[in-house]
Amino acid sequence: MEVGHKKLEARYPQILRSALQRPGLILGTVALMGIATWMAAGKVGRELLPEVMQGEITAELYFPSGNPLSETDMVSSRIDSRLREIDGVSKSVVVSGADRESVSSNEEGPHVSRITISIEETGNRRALESQVETELRTFLAKQPEIARFELSRPTLLATKTPLEIEIISEDFAQLRKVSDQVMEELHGLPGLVDLRSSIRRGNPEVLVVLNRERLAAHNLNLSQIAARLRMAVEGEVSTTFAESDERLDVRVRADFAHMSSVEQLRDLPINPESERPLPLSAVAELHTTFGPSEILHLGSQRAAVLSGSIASNRVDLGALTTAIEEKLAQIEVPYGVELRIGGQKHEMEEALASLNFALLLAIFLVYAVMAGLFESLLQPLIIMASVPLAAIGAIWALLATGTPLSVVALLGLVVLAGIVVNNAIVLVDRINRNRDDGQELDDAILEAGKARLRPILMTTFTTVLGMLPLTGWLWFIGSAEGTELRAPMALVVIAGLLSSTMLTLVVIPVIYRGLTLLTTRTANV
């Protein structure tokens, strides 16, 4: 290493002298690199946070509505035993059904089960987890008893599903129609999995259609029939019972043994106090149907929400959102219906916008501090040129490794704005001291470059070596849990610092010399 450093110290002054003699070529080349980087930045994916493999996958199985708990548990247990045979699965836990009175979602109930699957700890857990997920999808898709299924992982910080398409309209029929159109249009879109709509067939229910003429003929009204049905099905609190310090409600309702079928409901007396009680079927028609699983409202407007997940290692959130927007543009939306994309896309845009502001603020604060220290407005601008030089390396590193621009990666850019200026500061400061000592401009620049080469390289390489363990690239350390979350920031800092250092050693002296000559000529005019 020492031999290489000495060769570089001997070669660097020649490179710097040649660059000072060809400022147009140097600055033109850097400008072209900047333009190419700007164009490449549009091809970098975007996401809110990197997907962290935590060794756990949850499979939510949805059986047909009304499925009895015994059958749900039997089929789920059989599926669980088969899932344990998949290579890479260490253990699994099944939870079948849920108490309807203790849950808030209509999708909870005896027809829902969850299987939590743990993945074996291996050297390359990310690849193993992706393989297990693929096999899970293939296996579950072949199970005829399951109406649909969803796979999910534990999430970090994000509060919404990756993708949500909100359909807003006061007309429920239009909501259903447009929801079906969007589902059909997006079906099979690469990278989009577990697409589901909030408008689904709910639990079986009995629809009672009352005949107003018959009600009037028997001196009955709608409220009387509704109250009688409510009391028979749900019951009514007639009194309270005191036991110790507690008061218990006493609810009176019909015996479930006599209310277990539609035929028994048809025979329900609706006016038991009368001398000739009438059955419900005398004034109404009963139909078995399925109600909606849930009716959502966004603000005060009725809405349907389509949600989906992103296939691992297939596509990033930004690219998938763009593809969905192109698909949605092909749908003819009726008047009064609004389509918009939400979910993590909205969170991502807000987070990236906040960090963009933080990046600009960091650049301004660094410039303000240097303007005060150098007592100049021009020289801090020369030093700040090292920031876009760092962005060149960071953007190309993200593109080359296929790493999307996320909140974590953008944090790395904010960090870079504060550390890449250090090399330019020590270089410009040494040039200023040399000129104060009476050296000519070119001599001052060449001497400063040679004198500051070793400190600049030492600072850069120590920082890079300190960041390497965060990338998960060191085979003797391995890939620790959470590496996916830290790696983008480390990648941005390492690549940005390396590109900024290499270009700073050449570009900053050229800019310094050019602006100094320009200001001198302007002052002499």
Coordinates of C-alpha atoms in Angstrom, one line a residue:
M1 CA 0.0 0.0 0.0
E2 CA 2.9 2.4 0.8
V3 CA 4.4 1.7 -2.6
G4 CA 1.2 2.5 -4.3
H5 CA 0.8 5.7 -2.3
K6 CA 4.2 6.9 -3.2
K7 CA 3.5 6.2 -6.9
L8 CA 0.3 8.2 -6.6
E9 CA 2.1 11.1 -4.9
A10 CA 4.6 11.2 -7.7
R11 CA 1.9 10.9 -10.4
Y12 CA -0.7 13.2 -9.0
P13 CA 1.2 16.6 -9.5
Q14 CA 1.5 15.7 -13.2
I15 CA -2.2 14.9 -13.5
L16 CA -3.1 18.2 -11.6
R17 CA -0.7 20.3 -13.8
S18 CA -2.3 18.8 -16.9
A19 CA -5.8 19.5 -15.6
L20 CA -4.9 23.1 -14.9
Q21 CA -3.7 23.5 -18.5
R22 CA -7.0 22.1 -19.9
P23 CA -9.8 23.6 -17.7
G24 CA -12.4 23.4 -20.5
L25 CA -11.9 19.7 -21.1
I26 CA -12.1 19.0 -17.3
L27 CA -15.2 21.1 -16.7
G28 CA -16.8 19.9 -19.9
T29 CA -16.3 16.2 -18.9
V30 CA -17.7 16.8 -15.4
A31 CA -20.7 18.6 -16.9
L32 CA -21.4 15.6 -19.2
M33 CA -21.1 13.3 -16.2
G34 CA -23.6 15.5 -14.4
I35 CA -26.0 15.4 -17.2
A36 CA -25.7 11.6 -17.6
T37 CA -26.2 11.3 -13.8
W38 CA -29.3 13.5 -14.0
M39 CA -30.8 11.3 -16.7
A40 CA -29.8 8.1 -14.9
A41 CA -31.5 9.3 -11.7
G42 CA -34.9 9.0 -13.4
K43 CA -34.2 5.2 -13.8
V44 CA -33.5 4.7 -10.1
G45 CA -36.4 3.0 -8.3
R46 CA -38.2 4.5 -5.4
E47 CA -39.6 3.0 -2.2
L48 CA -40.5 4.1 1.3
L49 CA -38.2 1.7 3.2
P50 CA -36.1 -1.3 2.2
E51 CA -37.9 -4.6 2.7
V52 CA -36.3 -6.3 5.8
M53 CA -36.3 -10.0 5.9
Q54 CA -37.2 -11.0 9.5
G55 CA -37.6 -14.7 9.0
E56 CA -41.3 -14.7 9.3
I57 CA -44.2 -14.9 6.8
T58 CA -47.9 -14.7 7.7
A59 CA -50.4 -16.5 5.4
E60 CA -54.0 -15.3 5.8
L61 CA -56.4 -17.8 4.4
Y62 CA -60.0 -16.8 3.5
F63 CA -62.5 -19.5 3.1
P64 CA -66.0 -18.9 1.7
S65 CA -68.1 -16.7 3.9
G66 CA -70.2 -18.8 6.3
N67 CA -67.7 -21.6 6.4
P68 CA -68.0 -23.4 9.8
L69 CA -65.1 -23.1 12.2
S70 CA -64.6 -26.9 12.4
E71 CA -64.0 -27.1 8.7
T72 CA -61.8 -24.0 8.6
D73 CA -59.7 -25.5 11.4
M74 CA -59.5 -28.9 9.8
V75 CA -58.4 -27.6 6.3
S76 CA -56.0 -25.1 7.9
S77 CA -54.3 -27.8 9.9
R78 CA -54.0 -30.0 6.9
I79 CA -52.5 -27.1 4.9
D80 CA -50.1 -26.3 7.8
S81 CA -48.8 -29.9 7.9
R82 CA -48.0 -29.7 4.2
L83 CA -46.4 -26.2 4.5
R84 CA -43.9 -27.6 7.1
E85 CA -42.6 -29.9 4.4
I86 CA -41.3 -27.0 2.4
D87 CA -37.5 -26.6 2.5
G88 CA -36.6 -23.7 4.7
V89 CA -39.6 -23.7 7.0
S90 CA -38.6 -24.3 10.6
K91 CA -42.0 -24.1 12.4
S92 CA -45.5 -22.7 12.0
V93 CA -48.5 -21.7 14.1
V94 CA -52.2 -21.9 13.1
V95 CA -54.9 -19.6 14.4
S96 CA -58.4 -20.5 13.1
G97 CA -61.4 -18.3 13.3
A98 CA -62.2 -15.3 15.5
D99 CA -65.0 -14.3 17.8
R100 CA -67.2 -11.9 15.9
E101 CA -68.1 -9.9 19.0
S102 CA -64.4 -9.2 19.7
V103 CA -63.3 -8.0 16.3
S104 CA -64.0 -4.9 14.2
S105 CA -63.4 -6.3 10.7
N106 CA -66.1 -8.2 8.8
E107 CA -63.3 -10.3 7.3
E108 CA -62.7 -11.8 10.8
G109 CA -64.8 -14.8 11.7
P110 CA -64.9 -18.6 11.5
H111 CA -64.0 -18.6 7.8
V112 CA -60.6 -16.9 8.4
S113 CA -57.4 -18.5 9.6
R114 CA -53.8 -17.3 9.9
I115 CA -50.6 -19.4 9.6
T116 CA -47.4 -17.8 10.9
I117 CA -44.4 -19.4 9.3
S118 CA -40.8 -19.1 10.7
I119 CA -37.9 -19.4 8.3
E120 CA -34.7 -21.3 9.1
E121 CA -31.7 -19.1 10.0
T122 CA -29.1 -19.6 7.3
G123 CA -26.3 -17.6 5.8
N124 CA -28.5 -16.2 2.9
R125 CA -31.8 -15.8 4.6
R126 CA -33.1 -13.3 2.1
A127 CA -32.8 -15.8 -0.8
L128 CA -34.3 -18.6 1.3
E129 CA -37.2 -16.4 2.4
S130 CA -37.9 -15.4 -1.2
Q131 CA -37.8 -19.0 -2.3
V132 CA -40.2 -20.1 0.5
E133 CA -42.6 -17.3 -0.4
T134 CA -42.7 -18.4 -4.0
E135 CA -43.3 -22.0 -3.0
L136 CA -46.1 -20.9 -0.6
R137 CA -47.9 -19.0 -3.3
T138 CA -47.7 -21.9 -5.7
F139 CA -49.0 -24.3 -3.1
L140 CA -51.8 -22.2 -1.7
A141 CA -53.0 -21.3 -5.2
K142 CA -53.7 -25.0 -5.8
Q143 CA -55.9 -25.4 -2.7
P144 CA -59.6 -25.5 -3.9
E145 CA -61.0 -24.9 -0.4
I146 CA -59.5 -21.5 -0.1
A147 CA -61.4 -18.5 -1.6
R148 CA -58.3 -16.3 -1.5
F149 CA -55.1 -15.8 0.5
E150 CA -52.7 -13.1 1.4
L151 CA -49.0 -13.3 2.4
S152 CA -47.4 -10.6 4.5
R153 CA -44.3 -9.9 6.5
P154 CA -43.8 -7.8 9.7
T155 CA -43.4 -4.2 8.6
L156 CA -41.2 -1.4 9.9
L157 CA -42.7 2.1 10.5
A158 CA -45.0 2.0 7.4
T159 CA -48.6 2.2 8.5
K160 CA -50.3 1.3 5.3
T161 CA -50.2 -1.5 2.7
P162 CA -47.7 -0.9 -0.1
L163 CA -50.4 -0.1 -2.7
E164 CA -54.0 1.2 -2.3
I165 CA -56.3 2.4 -5.1
E166 CA -59.1 4.5 -3.8
I167 CA -62.4 4.6 -5.7
I168 CA -64.8 7.3 -4.5
S169 CA -68.5 7.6 -5.5
E170 CA -71.8 7.9 -3.8
D171 CA -73.3 5.3 -6.1
F172 CA -72.5 1.8 -4.6
A173 CA -73.3 0.1 -8.0
Q174 CA -70.7 2.3 -9.7
L175 CA -68.2 1.5 -7.0
R176 CA -68.7 -2.2 -7.6
K177 CA -68.5 -1.8 -11.4
V178 CA -65.4 0.3 -11.4
S179 CA -63.8 -1.9 -8.7
D180 CA -64.3 -5.0 -10.9
Q181 CA -62.9 -3.1 -14.0
V182 CA -59.7 -2.1 -12.1
M183 CA -59.3 -5.6 -10.7
E184 CA -59.5 -7.0 -14.2
E185 CA -57.2 -4.4 -15.6
L186 CA -54.5 -5.0 -13.0
H187 CA -54.8 -8.7 -12.9
G188 CA -51.5 -10.3 -13.9
L189 CA -49.5 -7.0 -13.6
P190 CA -45.8 -8.1 -13.0
G191 CA -44.8 -7.4 -9.5
L192 CA -48.3 -6.9 -8.1
V193 CA -49.5 -9.7 -5.8
D194 CA -52.4 -10.2 -3.3
L195 CA -54.7 -7.7 -5.0
R196 CA -58.0 -7.6 -3.2
S197 CA -61.0 -5.2 -3.1
S198 CA -62.9 -4.0 0.0
I199 CA -66.1 -4.8 -2.0
R200 CA -66.4 -8.5 -1.5
R201 CA -69.2 -10.9 -0.9
G202 CA -69.8 -10.8 2.9
N203 CA -71.6 -13.2 5.2
P204 CA -74.9 -14.9 4.2
E205 CA -77.9 -12.9 5.4
V206 CA -81.7 -13.1 5.1
L207 CA -83.4 -10.2 3.4
V208 CA -86.9 -9.5 4.6
V209 CA -89.1 -7.7 2.0
L210 CA -92.3 -6.4 3.7
N211 CA -95.6 -6.0 1.8
R212 CA -97.0 -2.7 2.9
E213 CA -100.6 -3.5 1.7
R214 CA -100.7 -6.6 3.8
L215 CA -99.3 -4.8 6.8
A216 CA -102.0 -2.1 6.4
A217 CA -104.7 -4.8 6.1
H218 CA -103.7 -6.2 9.5
N219 CA -103.1 -2.8 11.2
L220 CA -99.3 -3.3 11.4
N221 CA -96.4 -1.0 10.5
L222 CA -92.7 -1.3 9.6
S223 CA -91.4 -0.3 13.0
Q224 CA -93.5 -3.0 14.8
I225 CA -92.1 -5.8 12.5
A226 CA -88.5 -4.4 12.8
A227 CA -88.8 -4.4 16.6
R228 CA -90.2 -7.9 16.7
L229 CA -87.4 -9.2 14.5
R230 CA -84.8 -7.4 16.5
M231 CA -86.1 -8.9 19.8
A232 CA -86.3 -12.4 18.3
V233 CA -82.8 -12.3 16.8
E234 CA -80.8 -10.1 19.1
G235 CA -83.0 -10.0 22.2
E236 CA -83.9 -7.2 24.6
V237 CA -82.7 -6.3 28.0
S238 CA -85.7 -6.7 30.3
T239 CA -84.1 -6.2 33.7
T240 CA -80.8 -6.3 35.6
F241 CA -79.5 -8.8 38.1
A242 CA -77.3 -7.6 41.0
E243 CA -74.5 -10.0 42.1
S244 CA -72.0 -8.7 44.7
D245 CA -70.8 -5.4 43.2
E246 CA -71.8 -6.1 39.7
R247 CA -75.0 -5.6 37.8
L248 CA -75.7 -8.1 35.0
D249 CA -78.2 -7.4 32.2
V250 CA -80.9 -10.0 31.7
R251 CA -81.5 -10.4 27.9
V252 CA -84.6 -12.1 26.6
R253 CA -84.6 -13.5 23.1
A254 CA -85.9 -16.4 21.1
D255 CA -84.5 -19.9 21.5
F256 CA -81.8 -20.4 18.8
A257 CA -83.1 -23.9 18.4
H258 CA -86.2 -22.4 16.9
M259 CA -84.4 -19.8 14.9
S260 CA -81.8 -21.8 13.0
S261 CA -83.3 -21.8 9.6
V262 CA -85.1 -19.6 7.2
E263 CA -88.3 -21.7 7.4
Q264 CA -88.4 -21.2 11.2
L265 CA -87.9 -17.5 10.6
R266 CA -90.9 -17.5 8.2
D267 CA -93.1 -19.0 10.9
L268 CA -92.1 -16.4 13.5
P269 CA -95.3 -14.8 15.0
I270 CA -95.2 -11.0 14.4
N271 CA -98.2 -10.2 16.6
P272 CA -98.2 -12.8 19.4
E273 CA -100.5 -10.6 21.5
S274 CA -103.3 -11.0 18.9
E275 CA -106.0 -13.6 19.1
R276 CA -104.9 -14.9 15.7
P277 CA -101.1 -14.4 15.5
L278 CA -99.7 -14.1 12.0
P279 CA -96.4 -15.6 10.8
L280 CA -93.8 -13.4 9.2
S281 CA -94.4 -15.0 5.8
A282 CA -98.0 -13.6 5.8
V283 CA -96.7 -10.0 5.4
A284 CA -93.2 -10.5 3.9
E285 CA -91.0 -12.4 1.5
L286 CA -87.7 -13.8 2.7
H287 CA -84.6 -14.2 0.5
T288 CA -81.2 -15.6 1.3
T289 CA -78.5 -13.3 -0.1
F290 CA -75.0 -12.1 0.7
G291 CA -74.3 -8.6 1.9
P292 CA -71.2 -6.5 1.3
S293 CA -68.2 -7.5 3.5
E294 CA -67.9 -3.8 4.5
I295 CA -68.8 -0.3 3.3
L296 CA -66.0 2.2 3.6
H297 CA -66.1 5.9 3.8
L298 CA -63.2 8.3 3.0
G299 CA -64.1 11.5 4.7
S300 CA -67.8 11.8 4.1
Q301 CA -67.8 10.0 0.8
R302 CA -68.5 6.3 0.1
A303 CA -65.5 4.5 -1.2
A304 CA -64.0 1.2 -2.3
V305 CA -60.3 0.4 -1.7
L306 CA -58.2 -2.0 -3.7
S307 CA -55.0 -3.0 -2.0
G308 CA -52.1 -5.1 -3.0
S309 CA -48.5 -6.0 -2.1
I310 CA -45.2 -6.0 -4.0
A311 CA -43.5 -9.2 -5.1
S312 CA -40.1 -9.6 -3.4
N313 CA -37.1 -8.7 -5.6
R314 CA -39.4 -8.1 -8.6
V315 CA -40.1 -4.4 -8.8
D316 CA -39.9 -1.3 -6.6
L317 CA -42.8 0.8 -5.3
G318 CA -42.1 3.7 -7.7
A319 CA -42.0 1.6 -10.8
L320 CA -45.1 -0.4 -9.9
T321 CA -47.0 2.8 -9.1
T322 CA -46.1 4.2 -12.6
A323 CA -47.3 1.0 -14.3
I324 CA -50.6 1.1 -12.3
E325 CA -51.1 4.7 -13.3
E326 CA -50.7 3.8 -17.0
K327 CA -53.2 1.0 -16.6
L328 CA -55.7 3.2 -14.8
A329 CA -55.5 5.8 -17.5
Q330 CA -57.0 3.2 -19.9
I331 CA -60.2 2.8 -17.9
E332 CA -63.2 4.9 -18.8
V333 CA -64.3 6.3 -15.4
P334 CA -68.0 7.3 -15.2
Y335 CA -69.0 10.8 -14.2
G336 CA -68.9 11.2 -10.4
V337 CA -66.3 8.5 -9.8
E338 CA -62.8 9.5 -8.7
L339 CA -59.7 7.2 -8.8
R340 CA -56.6 7.9 -6.8
I341 CA -53.5 6.0 -5.6
G342 CA -52.7 5.9 -1.9
G343 CA -51.1 3.6 0.5
Q344 CA -47.3 3.7 1.0
K345 CA -47.0 5.8 -2.2
H346 CA -48.4 8.8 -0.4
E347 CA -46.2 8.2 2.6
M348 CA -43.2 7.7 0.4
E349 CA -43.8 11.0 -1.5
E350 CA -44.2 12.9 1.8
A351 CA -41.1 11.4 3.3
L352 CA -38.9 12.0 0.3
A353 CA -40.2 15.6 0.0
S354 CA -39.3 16.2 3.6
L355 CA -35.8 14.7 3.2
N356 CA -35.2 16.7 0.0
F357 CA -35.9 19.8 2.0
A358 CA -33.6 18.6 4.7
L359 CA -30.9 18.1 2.1
L360 CA -31.3 21.6 0.7
L361 CA -31.3 23.0 4.3
A362 CA -28.1 21.0 5.1
I363 CA -26.3 22.4 2.0
F364 CA -27.4 26.0 2.9
L365 CA -26.2 25.6 6.5
V366 CA -22.8 24.2 5.4
Y367 CA -22.4 27.1 2.9
A368 CA -23.4 29.7 5.6
V369 CA -20.8 28.3 8.1
M370 CA -18.1 28.3 5.5
A371 CA -18.9 31.8 4.3
G372 CA -18.4 33.0 7.9
L373 CA -15.1 31.1 8.3
F374 CA -13.6 32.1 4.9
E375 CA -15.1 35.6 5.0
S376 CA -16.0 35.1 1.4
L377 CA -19.1 34.3 -0.6
L378 CA -17.1 32.9 -3.6
Q379 CA -14.8 30.4 -2.0
P380 CA -17.6 28.5 -0.2
L381 CA -19.2 28.0 -3.6
I382 CA -16.0 26.4 -4.9
I383 CA -16.1 24.0 -1.9
M384 CA -19.8 23.2 -2.4
A385 CA -19.0 22.0 -5.9
S386 CA -17.9 18.8 -4.2
V387 CA -21.5 18.0 -3.2
P388 CA -22.8 17.3 -6.8
L389 CA -19.5 15.4 -7.4
A390 CA -20.6 13.1 -4.6
A391 CA -24.1 12.7 -6.0
I392 CA -22.5 11.4 -9.3
G393 CA -21.1 8.4 -7.5
A394 CA -24.2 7.8 -5.2
I395 CA -26.7 7.8 -8.1
W396 CA -24.6 5.4 -10.3
A397 CA -24.0 3.1 -7.3
L398 CA -27.8 2.9 -6.7
L399 CA -28.4 2.2 -10.3
A400 CA -25.6 -0.4 -10.7
T401 CA -26.7 -2.4 -7.6
G402 CA -30.5 -2.1 -8.3
T403 CA -31.0 -0.3 -5.0
P404 CA -34.1 1.9 -5.0
L405 CA -34.0 5.4 -3.6
S406 CA -35.6 5.2 -0.2
V407 CA -35.8 7.3 3.0
V408 CA -32.6 5.5 4.2
A409 CA -30.7 6.2 0.9
L410 CA -31.7 9.8 1.0
L411 CA -30.5 10.1 4.6
G412 CA -27.1 9.0 3.2
L413 CA -27.2 11.9 0.8
V414 CA -27.9 14.3 3.7
V415 CA -24.9 12.9 5.5
L416 CA -22.8 13.2 2.4
A417 CA -23.6 16.9 2.2
G418 CA -21.8 17.4 5.5
I419 CA -18.8 15.2 5.1
V420 CA -17.7 15.5 1.4
V421 CA -16.9 19.2 1.8
N422 CA -14.1 18.4 4.3
N423 CA -11.7 17.4 1.5
A424 CA -12.4 20.6 -0.4
I425 CA -12.0 22.7 2.7
V426 CA -8.5 21.4 3.6
L427 CA -7.5 21.8 -0.1
V428 CA -8.8 25.4 -0.5
D429 CA -7.5 26.4 2.9
R430 CA -3.9 25.2 2.0
I431 CA -4.1 27.1 -1.4
N432 CA -5.1 30.3 0.4
R433 CA -2.2 29.9 2.9
N434 CA 0.3 29.3 0.1
R435 CA -0.9 32.4 -1.7
D436 CA -0.7 34.4 1.5
D437 CA 2.9 33.3 1.7
G438 CA 3.6 34.8 -1.7
Q439 CA 3.4 31.8 -4.0
E440 CA 2.1 32.2 -7.5
L441 CA -1.5 30.8 -8.2
D442 CA -0.4 27.7 -10.1
D443 CA 2.4 26.9 -7.7
A444 CA 0.1 27.4 -4.7
I445 CA -2.4 25.0 -6.2
L446 CA 0.2 22.3 -7.1
E447 CA 1.9 22.5 -3.7
A448 CA -1.5 22.3 -1.8
G449 CA -2.6 19.3 -3.8
K450 CA 0.6 17.4 -3.1
A451 CA 0.7 18.4 0.6
R452 CA -3.0 17.5 1.2
L453 CA -3.2 14.3 -0.9
R454 CA -2.3 12.0 2.0
P455 CA -4.6 13.5 4.6
I456 CA -7.5 13.5 2.1
L457 CA -7.0 9.9 1.1
M458 CA -6.6 8.8 4.7
T459 CA -9.8 10.5 5.8
T460 CA -11.7 9.0 2.9
F461 CA -10.5 5.4 3.2
T462 CA -11.0 5.3 7.0
T463 CA -14.6 6.5 6.5
V464 CA -15.2 4.0 3.8
L465 CA -13.7 1.1 5.8
G466 CA -15.9 2.2 8.8
M467 CA -19.0 2.0 6.6
L468 CA -18.3 -1.3 4.9
P469 CA -19.7 -3.6 7.7
L470 CA -23.1 -1.8 7.3
T471 CA -23.3 -3.0 3.7
G472 CA -23.3 -6.7 4.5
W473 CA -20.6 -7.2 1.8
L474 CA -17.9 -8.7 4.2
W475 CA -18.2 -12.4 3.9
F476 CA -16.3 -13.0 7.2
I477 CA -18.9 -10.9 9.1
G478 CA -22.0 -12.2 7.3
S479 CA -25.3 -10.5 6.8
A480 CA -26.8 -9.6 10.2
E481 CA -30.5 -8.9 10.8
G482 CA -31.5 -5.5 9.6
T483 CA -28.7 -5.2 7.0
E484 CA -31.2 -4.4 4.3
L485 CA -32.3 -1.3 6.2
R486 CA -28.7 0.0 6.7
A487 CA -27.1 -1.0 3.4
P488 CA -28.6 1.7 1.2
M489 CA -27.3 4.5 3.4
A490 CA -23.8 2.9 3.6
L491 CA -23.8 2.4 -0.2
V492 CA -24.6 6.0 -0.9
V493 CA -22.0 7.3 1.6
I494 CA -19.2 5.0 0.3
A495 CA -19.9 5.6 -3.4
G496 CA -20.5 9.3 -3.0
L497 CA -17.4 9.8 -0.9
L498 CA -15.1 7.9 -3.3
S499 CA -16.4 9.8 -6.4
S500 CA -16.2 13.1 -4.6
T501 CA -12.7 12.5 -3.4
M502 CA -11.3 11.4 -6.9
L503 CA -13.0 14.4 -8.6
T504 CA -12.3 16.9 -5.9
L505 CA -8.6 16.4 -6.2
V506 CA -8.8 17.6 -9.8
V507 CA -12.0 19.6 -10.3
I508 CA -11.8 21.8 -7.2
P509 CA -8.3 23.2 -8.1
V510 CA -9.5 23.8 -11.7
I511 CA -12.6 25.7 -10.5
Y512 CA -10.5 27.6 -7.9
R513 CA -8.0 28.7 -10.6
G514 CA -10.7 29.7 -13.1
L515 CA -12.7 31.8 -10.7
T516 CA -9.6 33.4 -9.2
L517 CA -8.4 34.5 -12.7
L518 CA -11.9 35.7 -13.6
T519 CA -12.3 37.8 -10.5
T520 CA -8.8 39.3 -11.0
R521 CA -9.6 40.3 -14.6
T522 CA -12.9 41.7 -13.5
A523 CA -11.2 43.8 -10.8
N524 CA -8.6 45.1 -13.3
V525 CA -11.3 46.3 -15.8

